[in-house]
Structures are given as structure tokens and as C-alpha cells.
Tab-separated table of C-alpha atoms in Angstrom:
chain	number	residue	atom	x	y	z
A	666	GLN	CA	0.000	0.000	0.000
A	667	SER	CA	1.530	3.284	-1.114
A	668	VAL	CA	1.830	6.022	1.452
A	669	LEU	CA	2.920	9.595	1.078
A	670	THR	CA	5.592	10.566	3.600
A	671	GLN	CA	5.250	13.661	5.773
A	672	PRO	CA	7.179	14.805	8.843
A	673	PRO	CA	5.248	13.883	11.990
A	674	SER	CA	5.418	17.369	13.421
A	675	ALA	CA	6.142	21.002	12.664
A	676	SER	CA	5.966	24.063	14.864
A	677	GLY	CA	6.380	27.797	14.904
A	678	THR	CA	5.549	30.915	16.832
A	679	PRO	CA	2.697	33.206	15.804
A	680	GLY	CA	3.587	35.088	12.661
A	681	GLN	CA	6.235	32.635	11.517
A	682	ARG	CA	6.207	30.579	8.336
A	683	VAL	CA	5.914	26.807	8.567
A	684	THR	CA	6.353	24.366	5.717
A	685	ILE	CA	5.303	20.723	5.481
A	686	SER	CA	6.741	18.343	2.912
A	687	CYS	CA	4.995	15.425	1.225
A	688	SER	CA	7.083	12.835	-0.580
A	689	GLY	CA	5.603	10.334	-2.996
A	690	SER	CA	6.471	8.504	-6.168
A	691	SER	CA	6.009	8.588	-9.920
A	692	SER	CA	2.710	6.709	-9.683
A	693	ASN	CA	1.029	9.186	-7.347
A	694	ILE	CA	2.401	12.726	-6.938
A	695	GLY	CA	4.466	12.348	-10.092
A	696	SER	CA	1.358	11.585	-12.160
A	697	ASN	CA	-1.535	13.298	-10.412
A	698	THR	CA	-2.472	16.448	-8.596
A	699	VAL	CA	-1.982	16.852	-4.856
A	700	ASN	CA	-4.635	17.896	-2.382
A	701	TRP	CA	-4.136	19.016	1.211
A	702	TYR	CA	-6.462	18.594	4.190
A	703	GLN	CA	-6.669	20.229	7.602
A	704	GLN	CA	-8.157	18.290	10.485
A	705	PHE	CA	-8.971	19.363	14.026
A	706	PRO	CA	-9.410	16.750	16.765
A	707	GLY	CA	-12.770	15.032	16.681
A	708	THR	CA	-13.818	16.524	13.363
A	709	ALA	CA	-13.837	15.505	9.723
A	710	PRO	CA	-11.016	16.663	7.454
A	711	LYS	CA	-11.443	19.880	5.506
A	712	LEU	CA	-10.145	20.410	1.972
A	713	LEU	CA	-7.478	23.093	2.294
A	714	ILE	CA	-5.683	23.050	-1.079
A	715	TYR	CA	-6.661	21.270	-4.308
A	716	SER	CA	-4.973	20.716	-7.657
A	717	ASN	CA	-1.495	21.283	-6.204
A	718	ASN	CA	-1.905	24.953	-5.350
A	719	GLN	CA	-5.527	26.100	-5.491
A	720	ARG	CA	-7.394	27.353	-2.453
A	721	PRO	CA	-11.125	26.675	-2.073
A	722	SER	CA	-13.276	29.653	-1.317
A	723	GLY	CA	-12.889	30.717	2.287
A	724	VAL	CA	-9.375	29.376	2.842
A	725	PRO	CA	-7.056	32.206	3.920
A	726	ASP	CA	-4.292	33.140	1.509
A	727	ARG	CA	-1.678	32.485	4.182
A	728	PHE	CA	-2.021	28.857	3.087
A	729	SER	CA	-0.120	28.031	-0.090
A	730	ALA	CA	1.226	24.897	-1.712
A	731	SER	CA	3.372	23.684	-4.561
A	732	LYS	CA	4.426	20.506	-6.308
A	733	SER	CA	7.640	19.488	-8.008
A	734	GLY	CA	8.280	16.055	-9.457
A	735	THR	CA	7.294	13.471	-6.877
A	736	SER	CA	7.128	15.865	-3.928
A	737	ALA	CA	4.806	18.561	-2.713
A	738	SER	CA	4.791	21.085	0.089
A	739	LEU	CA	2.339	23.146	2.088
A	740	ALA	CA	3.292	26.485	3.574
A	741	ILE	CA	1.548	28.427	6.297
A	742	SER	CA	2.760	31.989	6.508
A	743	GLY	CA	1.795	34.351	9.282
A	744	LEU	CA	1.078	31.363	11.529
A	745	GLN	CA	-1.920	31.807	13.814
A	746	SER	CA	-3.021	29.894	16.898
A	747	GLU	CA	-6.068	28.590	15.059
A	748	ASP	CA	-3.793	26.873	12.543
A	749	GLU	CA	-2.819	24.294	15.154
A	750	ALA	CA	-4.147	21.106	13.583
A	751	ASP	CA	-3.187	17.992	11.648
A	752	TYR	CA	-2.390	18.357	7.963
A	753	TYR	CA	-2.496	15.625	5.323
A	754	CYS	CA	-1.507	15.513	1.679
A	755	ALA	CA	-3.334	13.181	-0.702
A	756	ALA	CA	-3.067	12.039	-4.291
A	757	TRP	CA	-4.462	9.417	-6.609
A	758	ASP	CA	-2.097	6.524	-7.288
A	759	ASP	CA	-2.135	4.973	-10.738
A	760	SER	CA	-0.461	1.700	-9.763
A	761	LEU	CA	-2.444	-1.534	-10.059
A	762	ASN	CA	-6.087	-0.596	-10.617
A	763	GLY	CA	-5.759	2.839	-9.073
A	764	SER	CA	-6.339	3.973	-5.500
A	765	GLY	CA	-6.242	6.991	-3.302
A	766	VAL	CA	-3.375	7.568	-0.933
A	767	PHE	CA	-2.946	9.922	2.008
A	768	GLY	CA	0.171	11.262	3.597
A	769	THR	CA	1.227	10.134	7.049
A	770	GLY	CA	0.085	13.422	8.533
A	771	THR	CA	1.822	16.357	10.214
A	772	LYS	CA	0.817	17.871	13.518
A	773	VAL	CA	1.376	21.624	13.469
A	774	THR	CA	1.893	23.206	16.877
A	775	VAL	CA	1.787	26.936	17.473
A	776	LEU	CA	4.255	27.696	20.251
B	1261	GLU	CA	-27.526	22.339	2.462
B	1262	VAL	CA	-24.949	20.008	0.977
B	1263	GLN	CA	-24.598	17.120	3.403
B	1264	LEU	CA	-23.395	13.561	3.820
B	1265	VAL	CA	-24.612	11.383	6.671
B	1266	GLU	CA	-23.072	8.013	7.506
B	1267	SER	CA	-24.812	5.215	9.353
B	1268	GLY	CA	-24.378	1.533	10.075
B	1269	GLY	CA	-21.378	1.539	12.363
B	1270	GLY	CA	-21.241	-0.541	15.501
B	1271	LEU	CA	-19.538	-3.304	17.423
B	1272	VAL	CA	-18.851	-6.554	15.589
B	1273	GLN	CA	-16.757	-9.628	16.324
B	1274	PRO	CA	-13.708	-10.498	14.251
B	1275	GLY	CA	-14.805	-12.309	11.113
B	1276	GLY	CA	-18.173	-10.585	11.148
B	1277	SER	CA	-19.826	-8.219	8.693
B	1278	LEU	CA	-21.238	-4.703	8.669
B	1279	ARG	CA	-22.798	-2.526	6.009
B	1280	LEU	CA	-22.146	1.192	6.139
B	1281	SER	CA	-24.405	3.655	4.380
B	1282	CYS	CA	-23.853	7.233	3.320
B	1283	GLU	CA	-26.848	9.356	2.357
B	1284	ALA	CA	-26.289	12.520	0.355
B	1285	SER	CA	-28.466	15.601	0.179
B	1286	GLY	CA	-28.315	19.070	-1.328
B	1287	PHE	CA	-26.486	18.156	-4.541
B	1288	SER	CA	-26.741	15.995	-7.655
B	1289	PHE	CA	-25.405	12.782	-6.175
B	1290	SER	CA	-25.329	10.845	-9.449
B	1291	ARG	CA	-22.783	13.298	-10.901
B	1292	HIS	CA	-20.120	12.645	-8.283
B	1293	GLU	CA	-17.591	9.992	-7.524
B	1294	MET	CA	-17.646	9.061	-3.857
B	1295	HIS	CA	-15.114	7.803	-1.315
B	1296	TRP	CA	-14.795	6.037	1.995
B	1297	VAL	CA	-11.896	7.118	4.225
B	1298	ARG	CA	-11.155	5.741	7.694
B	1299	GLN	CA	-9.171	6.845	10.708
B	1300	SER	CA	-8.160	4.709	13.647
B	1301	THR	CA	-7.945	6.355	17.036
B	1302	GLY	CA	-4.884	8.564	17.204
B	1303	LYS	CA	-3.799	7.607	13.692
B	1304	GLY	CA	-3.807	9.221	10.287
B	1305	LEU	CA	-6.303	9.158	7.470
B	1306	GLU	CA	-6.474	6.013	5.354
B	1307	TRP	CA	-8.216	5.923	1.998
B	1308	VAL	CA	-10.439	2.828	1.799
B	1309	SER	CA	-12.507	2.750	-1.366
B	1310	ALA	CA	-14.127	4.809	-4.094
B	1311	ILE	CA	-16.856	4.419	-6.675
B	1312	GLY	CA	-17.160	6.244	-9.971
B	1313	ILE	CA	-20.309	7.678	-11.488
B	1314	SER	CA	-20.561	4.642	-13.749
B	1315	GLY	CA	-20.147	2.232	-10.856
B	1316	ASP	CA	-16.451	1.499	-11.367
B	1317	THR	CA	-14.909	0.536	-8.047
B	1318	TYR	CA	-11.516	0.954	-6.400
B	1319	TYR	CA	-10.103	-0.443	-3.161
B	1320	SER	CA	-7.064	-0.144	-0.967
B	1321	GLY	CA	-4.925	-3.223	-0.745
B	1322	SER	CA	-5.843	-3.689	2.903
B	1323	VAL	CA	-9.556	-4.171	2.185
B	1324	LYS	CA	-9.627	-5.576	-1.342
B	1325	GLY	CA	-11.488	-8.861	-1.441
B	1326	ARG	CA	-13.224	-8.174	1.879
B	1327	PHE	CA	-15.057	-4.875	1.318
B	1328	THR	CA	-17.477	-4.000	-1.477
B	1329	ILE	CA	-18.538	-0.486	-2.397
B	1330	SER	CA	-21.781	0.179	-4.233
B	1331	ARG	CA	-24.125	3.049	-4.983
B	1332	GLU	CA	-27.843	3.568	-5.461
B	1333	ASP	CA	-28.372	6.871	-7.223
B	1334	ALA	CA	-32.162	6.668	-6.887
B	1335	LYS	CA	-31.682	6.813	-3.126
B	1336	ASN	CA	-28.811	9.337	-3.190
B	1337	SER	CA	-26.797	6.798	-1.273
B	1338	PHE	CA	-23.723	4.655	-1.430
B	1339	TYR	CA	-22.570	1.807	0.725
B	1340	LEU	CA	-19.620	-0.146	2.051
B	1341	GLN	CA	-20.235	-3.824	2.685
B	1342	MET	CA	-17.517	-5.004	5.042
B	1343	ASN	CA	-16.950	-8.741	5.414
B	1344	SER	CA	-14.318	-10.782	7.226
B	1345	LEU	CA	-13.720	-7.875	9.559
B	1346	ARG	CA	-10.476	-7.742	11.498
B	1347	VAL	CA	-9.483	-5.934	14.670
B	1348	ASP	CA	-7.382	-3.531	12.607
B	1349	ASP	CA	-10.486	-2.418	10.687
B	1350	THR	CA	-11.564	-0.609	13.863
B	1351	ALA	CA	-11.872	3.060	12.945
B	1352	ILE	CA	-14.103	5.993	12.260
B	1353	TYR	CA	-15.331	5.676	8.678
B	1354	PHE	CA	-15.992	8.886	6.777
B	1355	CYS	CA	-17.775	9.195	3.467
B	1356	ALA	CA	-16.730	12.015	1.173
B	1357	ARG	CA	-17.657	13.599	-2.137
B	1358	ASP	CA	-15.120	13.866	-4.949
B	1359	VAL	CA	-15.405	17.164	-6.775
B	1360	ALA	CA	-12.623	16.986	-9.344
B	1361	PRO	CA	-13.759	17.282	-12.964
B	1362	GLY	CA	-12.975	14.369	-15.227
B	1363	GLY	CA	-12.900	11.402	-12.895
B	1364	LEU	CA	-11.664	10.122	-9.582
B	1365	SER	CA	-9.134	12.030	-7.571
B	1366	THR	CA	-8.534	12.717	-3.913
B	1367	ARG	CA	-10.181	16.138	-4.089
B	1368	MET	CA	-12.903	15.603	-1.491
B	1369	ASP	CA	-14.821	18.738	-0.659
B	1370	VAL	CA	-17.726	17.447	1.414
B	1371	TRP	CA	-17.346	14.988	4.280
B	1372	GLY	CA	-19.709	13.291	6.647
B	1373	LYS	CA	-19.152	13.333	10.395
B	1374	GLY	CA	-18.174	9.670	10.388
B	1375	THR	CA	-19.508	6.429	11.830
B	1376	THR	CA	-17.557	4.297	14.262
B	1377	VAL	CA	-16.760	0.666	13.562
B	1378	THR	CA	-15.328	-1.406	16.399
B	1379	VAL	CA	-14.129	-4.937	15.716
B	1380	SER	CA	-13.566	-6.774	18.962
B	1381	SER	CA	-14.349	-10.059	20.660
């Protein structure tokens, strides 16, 4: 089962910039777009970024993302206390019959 | 209001079966691919299965051969039949709507609140 690799944790003080990496392979990130999710404890995930770098309506522009080759990254600039949450990348994987795959998740802590 | 509501979770013994349902409202259900995603306590998200608008089905390696996804557009619903359940299938199961144009992706913009499945003797 393919998995996208993320660092388990990231942290910063209010106002700082935090970045989260997401490493995959040619069959997932290398071939398909990357989406990012934000999840608070006890709640369902929320789509944060889609199609590598697009923000849904209502998502603050301090959230940005990019993709290069088989890796992607999410950046939070001007970190705020309410950004403390878990973040997951996701992509479709073309191997075998095709499947979805999520990253391992990164807990962002605002110090 | 666009909404997804899961049901059917519960406690089941190892080797048993459960059928999860997800009822959609507020949008044209038949036009969307749909997903099941699960999360064990304290763990990350795990993609489980998806179904296309034409009924094409996709599964993770961990559930293939044991779980079956299906949809019933007339009832704005889709399902996950889970057989041969194992302890490690214990999780919250979320249903989600795929919104990417042109086929399945992992762009899920609407999620249910989840239903809890516990596999234990």
C-alpha cells in the first residue's frame, strides 16, 4: 500500500512561516495532482488546497502549496493559533487498478 | 444544504460483517464519484474505497477482497459492505464527495461526520 511521507510534526511561533513536505512517487504525486487537508481533533477533514496549489473559497491566503516532481509542500505563513491542527496531503495513485493515498500526517503546533 | 450522513457503524466480532451507508443531500449525487476514508484512534487518514459515477470501483490493498462499495443513485446513497472484519479495521469511517472534474481524484470537498466501527471479541 503506497503512502505519502510527511514529517510527523512542525511548529512555529505566531507570525512565523511553517512548511510541510509530502514525498511520494512517480505513480502518485508524479502523475496526479496533490490535495491538502486540515483536520482538528474530533472533526472531519477539511479540503485546504486542491490541484497542487488552489485554495477553495474561504481558505485564507496564508495557506499556499506547490508541487515538483514526486514531492509537494504546504506552507503556512503568518502562523496563527487557530492553525494548530493535523495536515495531510493526498493524491491518486495509478499503480495496479488505481487507488487513493494519504500522507502520514503532520501535527502543526503553534508555540 | 450540501450534506453527507453516515450510518451503520457498531460493534462486531472479528470475522463478522457490517454494512455502512452514506446518504447525500443538497447536490446531484449521481454526478459525483464518492469515497470512503477511515481513521483509527490517534492515527492518520487512510483511503479505503471509491466508486465512480458509472459504478467502477476501487479499493485499498488492505480491504480488497473483503469490502465492497456500491451506490444507489435513486436513493442518493452509497454503501460499504464489510466482510471478514479484522481488529485492525476498527476506525471511524468517513464518506466524502469527490469534486474533481474528469474522474476520480482525492479532491474531497464534502465529508460526513463519520460512523464508528469497532471490531472486537
